Short mmCIF file of C-alpha atoms in Angstrom, two decimals:
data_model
loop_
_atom_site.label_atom_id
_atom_site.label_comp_id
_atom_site.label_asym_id
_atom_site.label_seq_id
_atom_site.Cartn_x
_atom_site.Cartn_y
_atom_site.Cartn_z
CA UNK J 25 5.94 -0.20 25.44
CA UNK J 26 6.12 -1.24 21.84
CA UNK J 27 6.88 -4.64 21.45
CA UNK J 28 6.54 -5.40 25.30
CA UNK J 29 3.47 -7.30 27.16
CA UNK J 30 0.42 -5.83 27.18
CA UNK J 31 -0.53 -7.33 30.80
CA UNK J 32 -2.11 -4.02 32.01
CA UNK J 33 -3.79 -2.90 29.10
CA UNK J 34 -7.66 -3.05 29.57
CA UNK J 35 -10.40 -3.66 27.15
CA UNK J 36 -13.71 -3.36 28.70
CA UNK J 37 -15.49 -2.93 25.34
CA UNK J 38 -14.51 -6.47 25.22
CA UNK J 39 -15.43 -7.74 28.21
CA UNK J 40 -12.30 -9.79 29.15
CA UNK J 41 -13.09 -12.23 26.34
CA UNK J 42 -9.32 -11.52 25.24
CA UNK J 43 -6.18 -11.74 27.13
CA UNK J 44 -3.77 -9.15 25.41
CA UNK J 45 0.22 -10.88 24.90
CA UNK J 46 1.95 -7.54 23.65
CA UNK J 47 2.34 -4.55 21.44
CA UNK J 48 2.83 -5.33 17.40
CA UNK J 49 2.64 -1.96 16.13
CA UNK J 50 2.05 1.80 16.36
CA UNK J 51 0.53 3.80 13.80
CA UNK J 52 -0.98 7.59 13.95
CA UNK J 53 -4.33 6.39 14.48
CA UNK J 54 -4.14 3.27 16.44
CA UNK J 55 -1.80 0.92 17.96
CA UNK J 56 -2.12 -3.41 17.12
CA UNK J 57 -2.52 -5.73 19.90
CA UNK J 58 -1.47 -9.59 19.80
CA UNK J 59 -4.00 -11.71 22.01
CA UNK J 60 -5.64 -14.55 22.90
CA UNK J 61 -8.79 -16.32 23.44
CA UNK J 62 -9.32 -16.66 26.98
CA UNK J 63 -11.67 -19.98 26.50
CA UNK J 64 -9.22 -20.75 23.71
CA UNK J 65 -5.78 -19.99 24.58
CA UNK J 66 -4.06 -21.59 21.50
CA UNK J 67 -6.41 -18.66 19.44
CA UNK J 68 -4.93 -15.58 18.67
CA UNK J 69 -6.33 -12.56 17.28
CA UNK J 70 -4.81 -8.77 16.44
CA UNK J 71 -6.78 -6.05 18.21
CA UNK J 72 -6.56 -3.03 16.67
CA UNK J 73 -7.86 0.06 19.28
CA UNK J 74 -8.18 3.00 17.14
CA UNK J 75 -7.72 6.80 18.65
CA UNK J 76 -9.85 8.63 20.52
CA UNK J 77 -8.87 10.98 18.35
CA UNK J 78 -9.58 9.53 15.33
CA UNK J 79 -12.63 10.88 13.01
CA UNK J 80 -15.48 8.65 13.72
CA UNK J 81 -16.43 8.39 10.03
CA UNK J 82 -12.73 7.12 9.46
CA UNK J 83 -13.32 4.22 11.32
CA UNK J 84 -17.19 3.59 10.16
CA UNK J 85 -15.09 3.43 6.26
CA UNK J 86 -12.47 1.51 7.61
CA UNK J 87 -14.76 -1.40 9.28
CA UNK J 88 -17.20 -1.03 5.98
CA UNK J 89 -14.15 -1.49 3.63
CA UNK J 90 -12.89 -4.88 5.90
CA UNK J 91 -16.36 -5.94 5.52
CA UNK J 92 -16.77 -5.58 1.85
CA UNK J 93 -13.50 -6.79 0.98
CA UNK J 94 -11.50 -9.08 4.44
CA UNK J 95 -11.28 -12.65 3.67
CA UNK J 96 -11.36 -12.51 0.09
CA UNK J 97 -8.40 -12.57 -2.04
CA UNK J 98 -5.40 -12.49 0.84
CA UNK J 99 -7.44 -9.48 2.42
CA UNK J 100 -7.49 -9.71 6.17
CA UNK J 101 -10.62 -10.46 8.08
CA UNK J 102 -12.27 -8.81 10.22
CA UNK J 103 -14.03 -10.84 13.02
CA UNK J 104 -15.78 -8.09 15.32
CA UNK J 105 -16.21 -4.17 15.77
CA UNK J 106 -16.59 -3.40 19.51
CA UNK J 107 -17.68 -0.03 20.99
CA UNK J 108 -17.50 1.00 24.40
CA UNK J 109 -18.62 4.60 24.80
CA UNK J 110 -15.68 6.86 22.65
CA UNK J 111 -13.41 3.43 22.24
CA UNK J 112 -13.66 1.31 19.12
CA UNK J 113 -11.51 -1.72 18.93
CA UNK J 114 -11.43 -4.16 16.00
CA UNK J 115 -10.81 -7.48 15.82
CA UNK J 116 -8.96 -8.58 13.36
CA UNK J 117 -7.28 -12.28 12.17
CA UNK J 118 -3.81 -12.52 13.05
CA UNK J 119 -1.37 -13.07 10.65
CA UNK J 120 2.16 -14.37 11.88
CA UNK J 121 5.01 -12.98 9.32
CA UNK J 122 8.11 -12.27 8.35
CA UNK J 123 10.01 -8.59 8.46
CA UNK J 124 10.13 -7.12 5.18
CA UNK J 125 13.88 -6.05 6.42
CA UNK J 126 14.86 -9.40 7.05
CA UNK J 127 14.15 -10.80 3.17
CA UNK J 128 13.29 -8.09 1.01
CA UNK J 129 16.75 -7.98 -0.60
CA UNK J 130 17.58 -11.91 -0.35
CA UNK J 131 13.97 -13.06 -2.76
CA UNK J 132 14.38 -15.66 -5.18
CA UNK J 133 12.61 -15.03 -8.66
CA UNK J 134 9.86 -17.88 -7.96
CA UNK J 135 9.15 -15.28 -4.47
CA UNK J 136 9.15 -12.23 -5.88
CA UNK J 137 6.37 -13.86 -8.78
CA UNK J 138 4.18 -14.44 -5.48
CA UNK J 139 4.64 -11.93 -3.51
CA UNK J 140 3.61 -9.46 -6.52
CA UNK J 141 1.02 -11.87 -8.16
CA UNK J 142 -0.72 -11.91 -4.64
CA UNK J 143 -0.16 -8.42 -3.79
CA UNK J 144 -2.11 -7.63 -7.15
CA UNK J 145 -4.68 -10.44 -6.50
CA UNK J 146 -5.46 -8.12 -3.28
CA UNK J 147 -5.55 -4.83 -5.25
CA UNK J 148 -7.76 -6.13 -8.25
CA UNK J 149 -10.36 -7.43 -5.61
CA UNK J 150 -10.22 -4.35 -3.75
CA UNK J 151 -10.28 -2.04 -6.38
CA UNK J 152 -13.46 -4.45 -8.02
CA UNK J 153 -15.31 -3.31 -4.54
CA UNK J 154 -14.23 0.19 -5.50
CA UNK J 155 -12.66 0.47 -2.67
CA UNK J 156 -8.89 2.55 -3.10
CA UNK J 157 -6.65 1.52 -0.59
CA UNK J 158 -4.05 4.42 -0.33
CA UNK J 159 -1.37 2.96 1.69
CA UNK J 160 0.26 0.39 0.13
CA UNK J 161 3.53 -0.27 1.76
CA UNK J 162 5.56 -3.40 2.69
CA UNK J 163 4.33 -3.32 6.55
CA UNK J 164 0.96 -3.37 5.07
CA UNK J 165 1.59 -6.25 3.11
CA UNK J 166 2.55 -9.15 4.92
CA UNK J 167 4.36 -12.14 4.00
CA UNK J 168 4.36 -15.48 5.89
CA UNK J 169 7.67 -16.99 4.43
CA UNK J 170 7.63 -20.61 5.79
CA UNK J 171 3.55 -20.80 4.58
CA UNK J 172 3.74 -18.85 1.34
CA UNK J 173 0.92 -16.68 2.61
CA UNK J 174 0.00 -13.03 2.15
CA UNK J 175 -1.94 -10.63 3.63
CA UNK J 176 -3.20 -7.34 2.79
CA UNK J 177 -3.91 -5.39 6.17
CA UNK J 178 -4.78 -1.56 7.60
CA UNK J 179 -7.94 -0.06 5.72
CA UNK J 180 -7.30 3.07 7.84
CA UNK J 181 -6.46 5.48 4.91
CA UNK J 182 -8.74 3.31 2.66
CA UNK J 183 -11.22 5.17 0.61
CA UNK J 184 -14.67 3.98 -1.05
CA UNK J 185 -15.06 5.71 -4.14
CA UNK J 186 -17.96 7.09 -6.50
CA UNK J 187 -18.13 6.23 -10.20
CA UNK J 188 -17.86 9.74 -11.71
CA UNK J 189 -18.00 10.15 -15.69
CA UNK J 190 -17.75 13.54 -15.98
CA UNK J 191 -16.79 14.27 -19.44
CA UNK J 192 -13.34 16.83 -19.79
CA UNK J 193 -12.81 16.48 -16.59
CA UNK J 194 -8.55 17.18 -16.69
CA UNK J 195 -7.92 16.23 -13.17
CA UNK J 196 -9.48 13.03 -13.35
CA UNK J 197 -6.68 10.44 -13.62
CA UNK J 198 -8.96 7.55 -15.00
CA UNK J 199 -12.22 9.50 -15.96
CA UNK J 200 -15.14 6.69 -15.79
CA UNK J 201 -12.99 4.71 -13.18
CA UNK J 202 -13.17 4.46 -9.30
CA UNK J 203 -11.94 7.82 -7.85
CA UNK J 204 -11.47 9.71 -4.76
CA UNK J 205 -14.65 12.67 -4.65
CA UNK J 206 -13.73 16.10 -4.99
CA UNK J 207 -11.93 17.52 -1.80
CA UNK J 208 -11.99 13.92 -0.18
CA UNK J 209 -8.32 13.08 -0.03
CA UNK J 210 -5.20 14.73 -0.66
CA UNK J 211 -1.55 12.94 0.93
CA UNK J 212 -2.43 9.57 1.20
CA UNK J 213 -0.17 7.05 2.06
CA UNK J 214 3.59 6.44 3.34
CA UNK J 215 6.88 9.01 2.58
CA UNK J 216 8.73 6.53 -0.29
CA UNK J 217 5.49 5.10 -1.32
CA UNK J 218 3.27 8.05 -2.76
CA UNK J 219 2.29 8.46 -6.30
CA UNK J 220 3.14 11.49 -8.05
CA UNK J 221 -0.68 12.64 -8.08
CA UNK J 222 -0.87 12.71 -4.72
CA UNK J 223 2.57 14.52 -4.51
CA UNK J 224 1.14 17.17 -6.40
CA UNK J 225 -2.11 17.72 -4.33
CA UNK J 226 -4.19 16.11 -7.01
CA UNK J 227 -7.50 15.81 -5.56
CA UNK J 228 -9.05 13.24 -7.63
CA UNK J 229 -7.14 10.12 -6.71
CA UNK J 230 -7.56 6.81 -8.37
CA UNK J 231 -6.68 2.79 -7.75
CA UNK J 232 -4.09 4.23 -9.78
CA UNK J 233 -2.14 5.41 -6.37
CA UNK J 234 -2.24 1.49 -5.28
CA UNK J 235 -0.43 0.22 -8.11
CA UNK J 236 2.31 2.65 -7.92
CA UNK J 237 2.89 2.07 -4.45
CA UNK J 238 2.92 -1.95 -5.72
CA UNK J 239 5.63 -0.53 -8.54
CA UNK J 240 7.21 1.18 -5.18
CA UNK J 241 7.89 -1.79 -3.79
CA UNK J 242 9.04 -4.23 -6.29
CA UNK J 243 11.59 -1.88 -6.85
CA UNK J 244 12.77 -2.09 -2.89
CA UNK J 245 12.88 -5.46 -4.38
CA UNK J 246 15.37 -5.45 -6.77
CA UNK J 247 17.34 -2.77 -6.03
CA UNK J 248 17.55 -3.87 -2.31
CA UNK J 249 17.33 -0.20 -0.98
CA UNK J 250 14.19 -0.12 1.20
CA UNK J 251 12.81 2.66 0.67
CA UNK J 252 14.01 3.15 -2.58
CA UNK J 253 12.32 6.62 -2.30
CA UNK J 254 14.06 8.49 0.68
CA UNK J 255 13.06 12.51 0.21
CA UNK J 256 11.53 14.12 3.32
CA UNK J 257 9.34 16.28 1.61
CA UNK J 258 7.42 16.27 -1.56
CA UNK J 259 9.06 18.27 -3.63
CA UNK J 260 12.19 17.03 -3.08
CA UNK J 261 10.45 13.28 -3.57
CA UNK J 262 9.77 14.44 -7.35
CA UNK J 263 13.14 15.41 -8.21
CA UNK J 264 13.98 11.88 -7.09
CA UNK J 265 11.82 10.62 -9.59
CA UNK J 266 12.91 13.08 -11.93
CA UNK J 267 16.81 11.41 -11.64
CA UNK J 268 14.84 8.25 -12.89
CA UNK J 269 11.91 9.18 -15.39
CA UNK J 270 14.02 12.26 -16.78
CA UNK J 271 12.66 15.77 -16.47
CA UNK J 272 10.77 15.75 -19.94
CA UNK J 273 8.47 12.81 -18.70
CA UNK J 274 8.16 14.23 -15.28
CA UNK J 275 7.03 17.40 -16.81
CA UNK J 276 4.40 15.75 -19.09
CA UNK J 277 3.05 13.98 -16.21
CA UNK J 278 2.09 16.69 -14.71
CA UNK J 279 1.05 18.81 -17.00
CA UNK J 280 -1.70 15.44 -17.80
CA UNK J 281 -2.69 16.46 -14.42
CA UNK J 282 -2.89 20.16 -14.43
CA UNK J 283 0.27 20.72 -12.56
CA UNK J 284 3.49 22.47 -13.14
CA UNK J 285 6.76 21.73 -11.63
CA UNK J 286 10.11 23.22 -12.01
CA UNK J 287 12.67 20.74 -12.62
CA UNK J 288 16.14 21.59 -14.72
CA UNK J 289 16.01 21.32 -18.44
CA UNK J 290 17.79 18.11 -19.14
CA UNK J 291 17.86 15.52 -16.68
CA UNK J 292 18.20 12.30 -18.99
CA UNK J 293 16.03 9.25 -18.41
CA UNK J 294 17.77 6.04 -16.79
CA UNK J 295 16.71 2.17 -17.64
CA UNK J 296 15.63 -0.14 -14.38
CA UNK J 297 18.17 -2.72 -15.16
CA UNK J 298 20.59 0.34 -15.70
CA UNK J 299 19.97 1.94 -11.95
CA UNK J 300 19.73 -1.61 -10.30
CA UNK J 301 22.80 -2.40 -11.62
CA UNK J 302 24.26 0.79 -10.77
CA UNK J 303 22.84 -0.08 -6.94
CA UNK J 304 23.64 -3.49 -6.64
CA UNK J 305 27.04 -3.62 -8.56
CA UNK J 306 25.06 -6.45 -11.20
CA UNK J 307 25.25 -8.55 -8.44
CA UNK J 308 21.70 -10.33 -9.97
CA UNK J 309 21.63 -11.62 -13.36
CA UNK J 310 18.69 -14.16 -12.98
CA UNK J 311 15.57 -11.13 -13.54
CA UNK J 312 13.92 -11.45 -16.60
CA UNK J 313 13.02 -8.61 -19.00
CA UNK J 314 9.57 -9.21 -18.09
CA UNK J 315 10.20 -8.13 -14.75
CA UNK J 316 11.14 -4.53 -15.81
CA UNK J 317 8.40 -4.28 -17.82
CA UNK J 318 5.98 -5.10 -15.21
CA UNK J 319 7.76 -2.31 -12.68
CA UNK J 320 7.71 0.12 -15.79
CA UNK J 321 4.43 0.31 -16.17
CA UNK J 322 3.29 0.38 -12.17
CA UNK J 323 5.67 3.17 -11.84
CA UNK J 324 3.96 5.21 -14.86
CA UNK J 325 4.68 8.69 -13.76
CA UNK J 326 0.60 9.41 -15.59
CA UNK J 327 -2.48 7.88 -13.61
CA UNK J 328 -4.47 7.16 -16.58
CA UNK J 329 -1.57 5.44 -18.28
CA UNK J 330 -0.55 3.14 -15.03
CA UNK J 331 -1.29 -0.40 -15.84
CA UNK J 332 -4.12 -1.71 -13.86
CA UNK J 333 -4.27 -4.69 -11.39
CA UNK J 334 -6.32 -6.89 -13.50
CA UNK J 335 -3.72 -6.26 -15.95
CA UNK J 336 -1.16 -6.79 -14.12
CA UNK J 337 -2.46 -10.42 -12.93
CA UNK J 338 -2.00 -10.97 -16.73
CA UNK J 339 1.50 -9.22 -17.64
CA UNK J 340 4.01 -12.46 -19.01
CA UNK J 341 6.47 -11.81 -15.96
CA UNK J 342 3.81 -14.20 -14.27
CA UNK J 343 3.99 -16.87 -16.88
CA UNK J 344 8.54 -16.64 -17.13
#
């Protein structure tokens, strides 16, 4: 039915105040409606009706995150939480967009400054809330082309998070910083967008997982391979990194976290301009230094040396 009308799907926690158009998405734990207004047909809203399966407490986090945090800083709203005995639908603003496919690899420089500067304006108010939103991806990002608007959507996965200052604490990717509790999360997030803490089972998580996930997808970017991270399982995912960080750095990384991974000796390190040109043939010459910096130190293999999104909102690839 994806992508079809949504005619016979019924609502009654609503009480046929909406009239639903069609499907916009699937996901594990819900699926998205598109509708409308019934006393306002030109109105529309995106309903999302989460599982019946789906842990209650999940959805009490995800409504208290969109709460906290929709409307502020290209975060999507959240209008209304409706409950009809086991059924929870939310109602959410809906955000007309663009495919990621159908301009990810065709952004001009003065884009790919918004797109990241707002997807980072997002994070840092987020992550301010404490809040850790552990799926970052492109479909959860969206981009209205023709308006220049973003939107940060799906709190599903999202995590609130304790201030914990345990001192020698080895595990702790950003001790004194928002993080994950013990035993709380483990593999958050999308295949191609995952951190390497959470491909090693590192249970205390950090914001730190967002702004790799951000690195993740500036490099879909500029390499125009979406995902630029394509291994089916995890440990095949880190000797994909290892190809790019080199096994040495790989190694350190983990061993920061308390984790040991077998990699070959020598795999050498490769430069970001090296492997995009190496992808693209060179075919862009128009991406400033700046740029690479910026996606260097998002995609810092260690947590607690990631660049932040406050810091990123201040890197110089905003101001080239």
């Amino acid at each position: 039915m994806s992508g079809g009308r949504g005619d016979a799907i019924t609502f009654p926690e609503l009480d046929g105040e909406y009239e639903v158009l069609r499907v916009v998405s699937r996901g594990t734990f819900s699926t998205v409606y598109l509708a409308r207004l019934r006393a306002h047909p030109d109105r529309h809203v995106a309903l999302k009706r989460v599982m019946r399966t789906s842990a209650p407490e999940r959805t009490a986090n995800e409504v208290e995150c969109l709460i906290m945090a929709g409307g502020r800083c290209n975060v999507c709203p959240i209008l209304h939480a409706n409950r009809f005995e086991d059924q929870v639908t939310l109602v959410l603003q809906y955000f007309p967009h663009d495919d990621f496919k159908d301009y990810f690899d065709v952004m001009t420089l003065d884009e790919i400054q918004a797109y990241m500067w707002s997807l980072f304006e997002a994070l840092e108010c987020v992550h301010s809330l404490g809040i850790i939103h552990r799926d970052v991806k492109p479909s959860n990002f969206l981009y209205n082309r023709d308006a220049g608007r973003f939107q940060l959507i799906d709190f599903g996965l999202a995590q609130q998070v304790s201030t914990l200052r345990e001192k020698g604490d080895r595990r702790a990717a950003n001790p004194g910083g928002p993080r994950v509790p013990l035993g709380a999360v483990d593999r958050a997030g999308t295949r191609g967008f995952r951190a390497p803490e959470v491909l090693l089972l590192v249970k205390h998580q950090t914001v730190a997982i967002d702004i790799w996930s951000a690195g993740a997808i500036l490099l879909c970017i500029i390499t125009g391979r979406y995902p630029f991270f394509q291994s089916a399982d995890d440990m095949t995912a880190i000797a994909e990194m290892a190809a790019i960080f080199g096994s040495t750095r790989l190694r350190e990384a983990a061993a920061s976290l308390n984790r040991s991974i077998s990699l070959p000796e020598r795999i050498p390190a490769r430069s970001w301009r090296d492997l995009r040109q190496f992808l693209d043939g060179g075919s862009r010459d128009d991406l400033p230094d700046t740029l690479f910096d910026l996606l260097d130190r998002c995609l810092e293999p260690k947590p607690g040396s990631r660049i932040t999104a406050a810091e990123a909102l201040k890197h110089p690839f905003f101001n080239t």
